[in-house]
Short mmCIF file of C-alpha atoms and ligand atoms in Angstrom, two decimals:
data_model
loop_
_atom_site.label_atom_id
_atom_site.label_comp_id
_atom_site.label_asym_id
_atom_site.label_seq_id
_atom_site.Cartn_x
_atom_site.Cartn_y
_atom_site.Cartn_z
CA MET A 9 84.34 75.19 144.32
CA ASP A 10 82.06 74.98 147.09
CA ILE A 11 82.22 71.39 147.64
CA LYS A 12 78.31 71.95 147.72
CA ASN A 13 78.39 72.33 143.68
CA HIS A 14 80.14 69.79 143.10
CA ILE A 15 78.25 66.90 144.95
CA THR A 16 74.64 66.64 143.76
CA HIS A 17 71.79 64.43 143.45
CA LYS A 18 68.95 64.06 143.31
CA ILE A 19 68.39 63.24 146.74
CA ASP A 20 70.52 63.86 149.59
CA MET A 21 69.72 61.10 151.67
CA GLU A 22 68.73 57.33 152.74
CA VAL A 23 67.80 55.40 155.29
CA HIS A 24 68.01 51.21 155.54
CA GLU A 25 66.65 49.34 158.63
CA ASN A 26 68.88 46.03 159.74
CA VAL A 27 71.23 45.71 157.16
CA ASP A 28 73.76 43.50 157.01
CA LEU A 29 77.22 44.65 158.08
CA LYS A 30 79.51 42.29 156.82
CA LYS A 31 79.90 42.84 153.37
CA TYR A 32 81.17 46.68 155.26
CA ASN A 33 83.47 45.49 157.01
CA THR A 34 86.67 43.45 155.24
CA MET A 35 86.79 41.34 158.17
CA GLN A 36 83.01 39.96 157.36
CA ILE A 37 82.50 39.73 160.75
CA PRO A 38 78.65 39.56 160.63
CA ALA A 39 76.73 41.87 162.91
CA THR A 40 73.37 43.53 162.13
CA GLY A 41 72.97 47.57 161.98
CA ALA A 42 69.62 49.19 162.89
CA PHE A 43 70.46 52.38 160.92
CA LEU A 44 73.08 53.03 157.43
CA ALA A 45 72.25 56.78 156.19
CA VAL A 46 74.09 56.87 153.01
CA CYS A 47 74.36 60.26 152.14
CA HIS A 48 74.93 61.13 149.18
CA THR A 49 74.77 64.72 149.99
CA VAL A 50 76.36 67.39 152.70
CA ASP A 51 73.12 68.31 153.28
CA GLY A 52 72.33 64.72 153.52
CA ILE A 53 75.19 63.60 156.52
CA GLN A 54 73.68 66.56 158.37
CA GLU A 55 69.79 65.11 157.42
CA ALA A 56 71.67 62.15 158.82
CA ILE A 57 73.32 62.99 162.44
CA GLU A 58 69.30 65.08 162.39
CA PHE A 59 68.12 61.72 162.60
CA ALA A 60 70.19 60.69 164.65
CA ARG A 61 70.23 62.77 167.01
CA ARG A 62 66.54 63.19 166.90
CA ILE A 63 65.56 58.73 167.23
CA GLY A 64 68.18 58.74 170.22
CA ARG A 65 70.31 57.34 168.52
CA PRO A 66 74.69 57.07 168.23
CA TRP A 67 75.74 57.61 165.01
CA MET A 68 79.30 56.00 163.57
CA LEU A 69 80.88 57.06 160.52
CA LEU A 70 81.14 54.04 157.90
CA GLY A 71 84.67 54.27 155.18
CA GLY A 72 85.26 51.18 153.68
CA GLY A 73 85.10 49.51 157.00
CA SER A 74 89.43 47.53 156.74
CA ASN A 75 89.78 49.37 160.58
CA VAL A 76 87.38 48.14 161.07
CA ILE A 77 86.03 46.02 164.21
CA PHE A 78 81.76 44.91 165.04
CA THR A 79 82.24 44.44 169.07
CA CYS A 80 77.87 42.83 169.19
CA ASP A 81 76.09 41.10 166.87
CA PHE A 82 73.44 44.29 166.59
CA VAL A 83 74.58 47.79 166.59
CA ASP A 84 72.15 50.55 167.26
CA ALA A 85 72.64 52.85 166.38
CA VAL A 86 73.24 55.69 162.77
CA LEU A 87 75.76 54.64 160.81
CA ILE A 88 76.54 56.73 158.12
CA LYS A 89 78.31 56.31 155.02
CA LEU A 90 79.08 58.60 151.84
CA SER A 91 77.48 57.50 148.62
CA GLU A 92 79.10 56.89 145.31
CA ALA A 93 78.66 60.83 145.07
CA PHE A 94 82.18 61.18 147.23
CA GLU A 95 83.82 59.59 144.60
CA TYR A 96 86.19 60.55 142.51
CA ILE A 97 89.45 61.66 140.65
CA ASN A 98 90.84 64.91 138.98
CA PHE A 99 93.12 67.03 138.93
CA SER A 100 92.75 70.96 139.16
CA ASP A 101 93.54 73.34 138.21
CA SER A 102 96.83 74.35 139.62
CA GLY A 103 97.41 70.65 139.25
CA SER A 104 96.90 68.45 142.19
CA LEU A 105 94.69 65.97 143.20
CA ILE A 106 91.08 66.07 144.60
CA VAL A 107 89.61 63.12 145.49
CA GLY A 108 86.16 62.64 146.99
CA ALA A 109 86.96 60.76 150.58
CA ALA A 110 84.19 57.71 149.80
CA THR A 111 86.91 56.72 147.21
CA ASP A 112 88.39 53.84 147.32
CA LEU A 113 93.03 54.03 148.22
CA PRO A 114 93.41 50.95 146.40
CA LEU A 115 91.89 53.35 142.88
CA VAL A 116 93.59 56.37 143.68
CA VAL A 117 96.84 54.37 144.61
CA ASP A 118 96.28 52.57 140.09
CA PHE A 119 95.63 56.37 139.46
CA ALA A 120 98.43 58.53 140.42
CA ILE A 121 100.89 55.34 139.61
CA GLY A 122 99.35 54.95 135.90
CA HIS A 123 100.09 58.87 136.05
CA ASN A 124 103.79 58.52 137.60
CA ILE A 125 102.74 60.25 140.84
CA ALA A 126 105.39 58.30 143.24
CA GLY A 127 104.39 59.62 146.37
CA PHE A 128 101.72 56.83 146.18
CA VAL A 129 103.16 53.65 145.70
CA PRO A 130 103.15 53.27 149.27
CA PHE A 131 100.25 52.59 149.92
CA TRP A 132 99.19 49.55 147.47
CA GLY A 133 98.08 46.83 148.27
CA ILE A 134 96.37 49.18 151.60
CA PRO A 135 92.01 48.67 151.79
CA GLY A 136 89.73 51.42 152.22
CA THR A 137 88.84 54.58 151.63
CA LEU A 138 90.55 57.74 150.99
CA GLY A 139 88.95 59.27 154.16
CA GLY A 140 89.46 56.36 156.63
CA ALA A 141 92.85 56.50 154.58
CA ILE A 142 93.62 60.31 155.80
CA ALA A 143 92.17 60.21 159.40
CA GLY A 144 93.72 56.82 160.69
CA ASN A 145 96.56 58.19 158.79
CA ALA A 146 97.10 54.96 157.05
CA GLY A 147 100.52 54.22 155.75
CA ALA A 148 104.02 51.65 155.31
CA ASP A 149 106.77 51.84 156.44
CA GLU A 150 108.39 55.04 156.67
CA ALA A 151 104.96 56.51 155.34
CA ALA A 152 101.69 58.20 155.75
CA MET A 153 99.30 59.24 154.12
CA GLY A 154 99.94 62.53 155.88
CA ASP A 155 102.57 63.29 153.51
CA VAL A 156 101.05 63.47 150.71
CA LEU A 157 98.11 66.02 151.81
CA LYS A 158 97.94 69.26 150.67
CA GLN A 159 94.26 70.42 152.14
CA VAL A 160 91.29 68.52 153.60
CA THR A 161 87.98 70.17 153.44
CA VAL A 162 86.25 68.18 156.63
CA LEU A 163 82.56 68.56 158.71
CA ASP A 164 83.22 69.81 161.81
CA SER A 165 82.09 68.47 164.80
CA SER A 166 79.82 71.91 164.69
CA LEU A 167 78.30 70.97 160.98
CA MET A 168 80.32 73.47 159.49
CA ILE A 169 82.67 72.77 155.69
CA GLN A 170 85.84 73.96 156.98
CA HIS A 171 88.89 73.88 155.13
CA ILE A 172 92.55 72.81 157.11
CA ASP A 173 96.11 73.69 155.95
CA LYS A 174 97.64 70.17 156.47
CA ASP A 175 100.24 72.49 158.58
CA ASN A 176 96.98 72.36 160.59
CA ILE A 177 96.81 68.45 160.69
CA LEU A 178 98.52 67.84 163.81
CA ARG A 179 100.08 63.95 161.99
CA LYS A 180 100.54 61.38 164.34
CA TYR A 181 101.12 57.57 163.63
CA ARG A 182 98.48 56.51 162.92
CA SER A 183 95.94 59.08 164.33
CA CYS A 184 95.84 62.32 162.77
CA GLU A 185 92.70 65.27 164.38
CA LEU A 186 90.98 64.93 161.72
CA ALA A 187 89.49 61.75 163.28
CA GLU A 188 86.86 63.52 165.17
CA THR A 189 85.70 65.11 161.86
CA ILE A 190 83.61 63.98 158.45
CA ILE A 191 86.57 63.96 155.21
CA LEU A 192 84.18 64.79 152.61
CA GLU A 193 87.67 65.46 149.94
CA ALA A 194 91.63 66.15 150.31
CA ARG A 195 93.50 68.24 147.92
CA CYS A 196 96.31 65.70 147.20
CA LYS A 197 100.45 66.09 146.01
CA ALA A 198 101.04 64.98 142.71
CA THR A 199 104.68 65.72 141.93
CA THR A 200 106.13 62.83 138.37
CA HIS A 201 108.44 61.22 139.11
CA GLU A 202 110.21 59.45 136.39
CA GLY A 203 108.24 56.01 134.81
CA SER A 204 110.96 53.48 136.08
CA GLU A 205 111.34 54.87 139.23
CA VAL A 206 107.46 54.79 140.45
CA GLN A 207 108.20 51.28 139.22
CA GLU A 208 110.80 50.37 141.20
CA LYS A 209 109.14 51.63 144.43
CA LEU A 210 106.30 48.74 143.27
CA HIS A 211 108.42 46.29 143.24
CA ASP A 212 109.83 46.78 146.66
CA VAL A 213 106.14 47.49 148.02
CA ARG A 214 104.62 44.09 147.08
CA ARG A 215 107.12 42.22 147.96
CA ASN A 216 106.84 43.14 150.78
CA ARG A 217 102.60 43.24 150.84
CA ALA A 218 103.89 39.04 150.48
CA LEU A 219 104.59 38.85 153.83
CA GLN A 220 100.50 39.59 154.78
CA PRO A 221 98.12 37.12 154.39
CA ARG A 222 95.61 38.00 151.71
CA MET A 223 92.41 40.16 151.75
CA GLY A 224 90.64 37.95 149.36
CA ARG A 225 91.45 35.34 150.45
CA GLU A 226 91.75 35.17 154.44
CA PRO A 227 90.08 38.03 155.83
CA SER A 228 91.20 40.59 158.20
CA ALA A 229 91.16 44.43 159.55
CA GLY A 230 95.12 44.39 157.91
CA CYS A 231 96.82 45.34 161.43
CA ILE A 232 95.25 44.77 165.02
CA PHE A 233 97.53 46.82 166.85
CA LYS A 234 99.94 49.32 166.76
CA ASN A 235 104.40 48.57 166.57
CA PRO A 236 104.63 49.90 170.43
CA ASP A 237 107.77 52.14 170.46
CA GLY A 238 110.84 51.33 169.32
CA ASP A 239 109.00 47.20 167.92
CA TYR A 240 106.52 45.63 166.45
CA ALA A 241 103.15 44.42 167.60
CA GLY A 242 103.59 41.76 164.67
CA ARG A 243 107.58 40.09 166.32
CA LEU A 244 106.22 40.18 169.57
CA ILE A 245 102.46 38.22 169.08
CA ASP A 246 105.09 36.23 166.36
CA ALA A 247 107.09 35.53 170.14
CA ALA A 248 104.93 34.87 172.48
CA GLY A 249 103.99 32.20 170.32
CA LEU A 250 100.64 33.18 169.42
CA LYS A 251 100.70 32.69 165.26
CA ALA A 252 97.45 30.51 164.78
CA LYS A 253 95.94 30.47 167.87
CA SER A 254 92.23 30.50 167.83
CA ILE A 255 88.99 32.07 169.27
CA GLY A 256 86.20 30.26 167.65
CA GLY A 257 86.56 31.31 164.12
CA ALA A 258 88.49 34.21 164.84
CA LYS A 259 92.46 33.05 164.60
CA VAL A 260 96.06 34.88 164.72
CA SER A 261 97.06 35.12 161.07
CA GLU A 262 99.65 32.18 161.00
CA ILE A 263 101.73 34.62 157.86
CA HIS A 264 101.79 37.58 160.84
CA ALA A 265 101.23 37.54 164.07
CA ASN A 266 99.77 42.06 163.91
CA PHE A 267 96.66 39.85 161.70
CA ILE A 268 93.20 38.86 162.42
CA VAL A 269 91.97 36.81 159.73
CA ASN A 270 87.82 35.30 159.74
CA THR A 271 88.30 31.40 158.80
CA GLY A 272 84.54 31.90 157.89
CA ASP A 273 82.29 31.67 160.81
CA ALA A 274 84.11 34.20 163.08
CA THR A 275 81.79 35.94 165.62
CA PRO A 276 81.91 39.75 167.52
CA GLU A 277 82.36 37.92 170.84
CA ASP A 278 85.59 35.62 168.91
CA VAL A 279 87.48 38.23 167.65
CA VAL A 280 87.04 40.82 171.00
CA LYS A 281 87.93 38.20 173.03
CA LEU A 282 90.81 36.96 170.17
CA ILE A 283 92.30 41.04 170.36
CA GLU A 284 92.08 40.92 174.86
CA PHE A 285 94.17 37.01 174.66
CA VAL A 286 96.58 38.10 172.99
CA ARG A 287 97.00 42.09 174.70
CA ASP A 288 97.14 39.98 177.59
CA CYS A 289 99.55 37.50 176.55
CA VAL A 290 102.27 40.04 175.05
CA GLU A 291 101.90 42.10 178.07
CA GLU A 292 102.46 39.41 180.41
CA ARG A 293 105.73 38.04 178.49
CA PHE A 294 106.79 40.94 177.32
CA ALA A 295 105.95 43.72 179.76
CA VAL A 296 105.04 45.58 176.83
CA GLN A 297 100.58 46.99 175.91
CA LEU A 298 99.54 46.86 172.54
CA GLU A 299 98.06 49.50 171.83
CA PRO A 300 94.69 49.31 168.82
CA GLU A 301 95.23 50.42 165.49
CA VAL A 302 91.78 49.28 164.76
CA LYS A 303 88.14 50.98 165.77
CA PHE A 304 85.98 49.28 167.51
CA PHE A 305 82.37 49.71 166.97
CA GLY A 306 79.36 48.78 168.40
CA MET A 307 78.40 49.23 172.61
CA ASP A 308 79.16 48.84 176.06
CA LYS A 309 77.70 46.41 178.43
CA ALA A 310 75.77 50.16 179.64
CA GLY A 311 74.24 50.69 175.80
CA GLN A 312 77.11 53.27 175.55
CA LYS A 313 78.52 53.98 171.94
CA VAL A 314 82.15 52.26 171.34
CA GLY A 315 84.05 53.67 168.55
N1 EPU B 420 108.00 39.51 162.38
C1 EPU B 420 108.03 38.78 163.09
N2 EPU B 420 106.29 37.92 163.35
C2 EPU B 420 105.92 37.81 162.69
C3 EPU B 420 105.07 39.22 161.09
C4 EPU B 420 106.31 40.02 161.81
O1 EPU B 420 108.98 38.69 163.50
O2 EPU B 420 104.61 37.35 161.94
C5 EPU B 420 108.58 41.51 162.70
C6 EPU B 420 109.85 41.03 160.97
O3 EPU B 420 110.11 39.78 160.69
C7 EPU B 420 109.56 42.52 160.89
C8 EPU B 420 108.61 43.55 162.08
O4 EPU B 420 108.17 41.72 162.94
O5 EPU B 420 110.91 42.74 161.26
C9 EPU B 420 108.09 44.78 161.68
O6 EPU B 420 107.25 43.29 160.90
P1 EPU B 420 106.61 43.74 159.00
O7 EPU B 420 107.69 44.58 158.04
O8 EPU B 420 105.87 43.36 158.44
O9 EPU B 420 106.02 45.48 159.43
P2 EPU B 420 104.64 45.88 160.17
O10 EPU B 420 105.77 47.60 161.07
O11 EPU B 420 104.33 44.61 161.05
C10 EPU B 420 103.37 48.15 159.10
C11 EPU B 420 102.29 48.57 159.47
C12 EPU B 420 101.49 47.69 157.68
C13 EPU B 420 102.50 47.84 156.95
C14 EPU B 420 103.71 46.96 156.34
C15 EPU B 420 104.54 47.38 155.12
C16 EPU B 420 101.98 48.87 161.21
C17 EPU B 420 100.44 49.00 162.96
N3 EPU B 420 101.66 47.70 160.17
O12 EPU B 420 104.41 46.17 159.23
O13 EPU B 420 99.79 48.07 158.12
O14 EPU B 420 101.10 46.77 155.92
O15 EPU B 420 104.06 47.16 157.28
O16 EPU B 420 106.11 46.51 155.34
O17 EPU B 420 102.35 49.75 161.25
C18 EPU B 420 97.69 48.42 159.09
O18 EPU B 420 98.42 49.34 158.83
O19 EPU B 420 96.89 47.12 158.95
C19 EPU B 420 99.22 47.27 157.80
C20 EPU B 420 98.88 45.81 158.00
#
């Protein structure tokens, strides 16, 4: 079915000016966005991008904000957000799960667990939207989002709707080729398992997540760095003695060293400085260059889009 027919709304999109971005990033970093375009339809996304071009600003797509670091106090861009019209979970006639890109990943995971679909269990406790999780090929342990996909519907760089089969998506550790597109919807595997098997897997995953800072109490953007080949970023940062190291309101978590937490009043500058400090210390100590897993949103000194 044509996505333009099942995602409909009275208005296509609405633009808000000077928006407080604190609630749009799970680290709760304060920043102001020049424009926030909330898009209710596919036409609305196209309009938002045209609006950005018309006013000469870059555009950036915001998902659940769980992998996002704002690097400056004022983001002079058009931030595009898919509205609740893109939040849905349905079974297709052939038994796949059809999920809108703006749907909360935890909701998808709960839905899957409720239907004894074990494939989503490894993603329990990972915040963000389904679209963001696919774009970043989010995962845990050996599992990644790509494992549960069948097909993804996107708006490509020419703003055309494309349906891309999972075999045509080159999936890598914590990245995927679709990152350059706007993900609209995914068709996912819905293979069911014995309830006891699903619960057993869930038990293990929940035990692992208890070794990470709690999103509600210690706001963070999840893991900051990708794991380098054959090692773990968290292990290296810990071994460099950086647990609890803080700059302003940003602190390396005492629970898991690959998390930076906002102790209450962290600024974009605090977070960026701490990430650079950690990266430099690990490189100096172990000659390993850590690569960020998070996405930076902001402007560089020349006013160019970063992100
Ligand atoms: N470790 C330390 N000190 C720490 C943290 C970890 O020594 O402070 C050691 C652990 O003891 C372990 C190793 O580092 O031997 C790996 O730690 P862990 O099992 O916590 O896994 P991870 O590789 O750090 C990955 C994902 C997490 C995901 C967990 C699920 C990456 C970068 N991280 O963490 O994903 O939740 O597995 O177990 O791939 C995220 O992507 O945002 C994220 C949090």
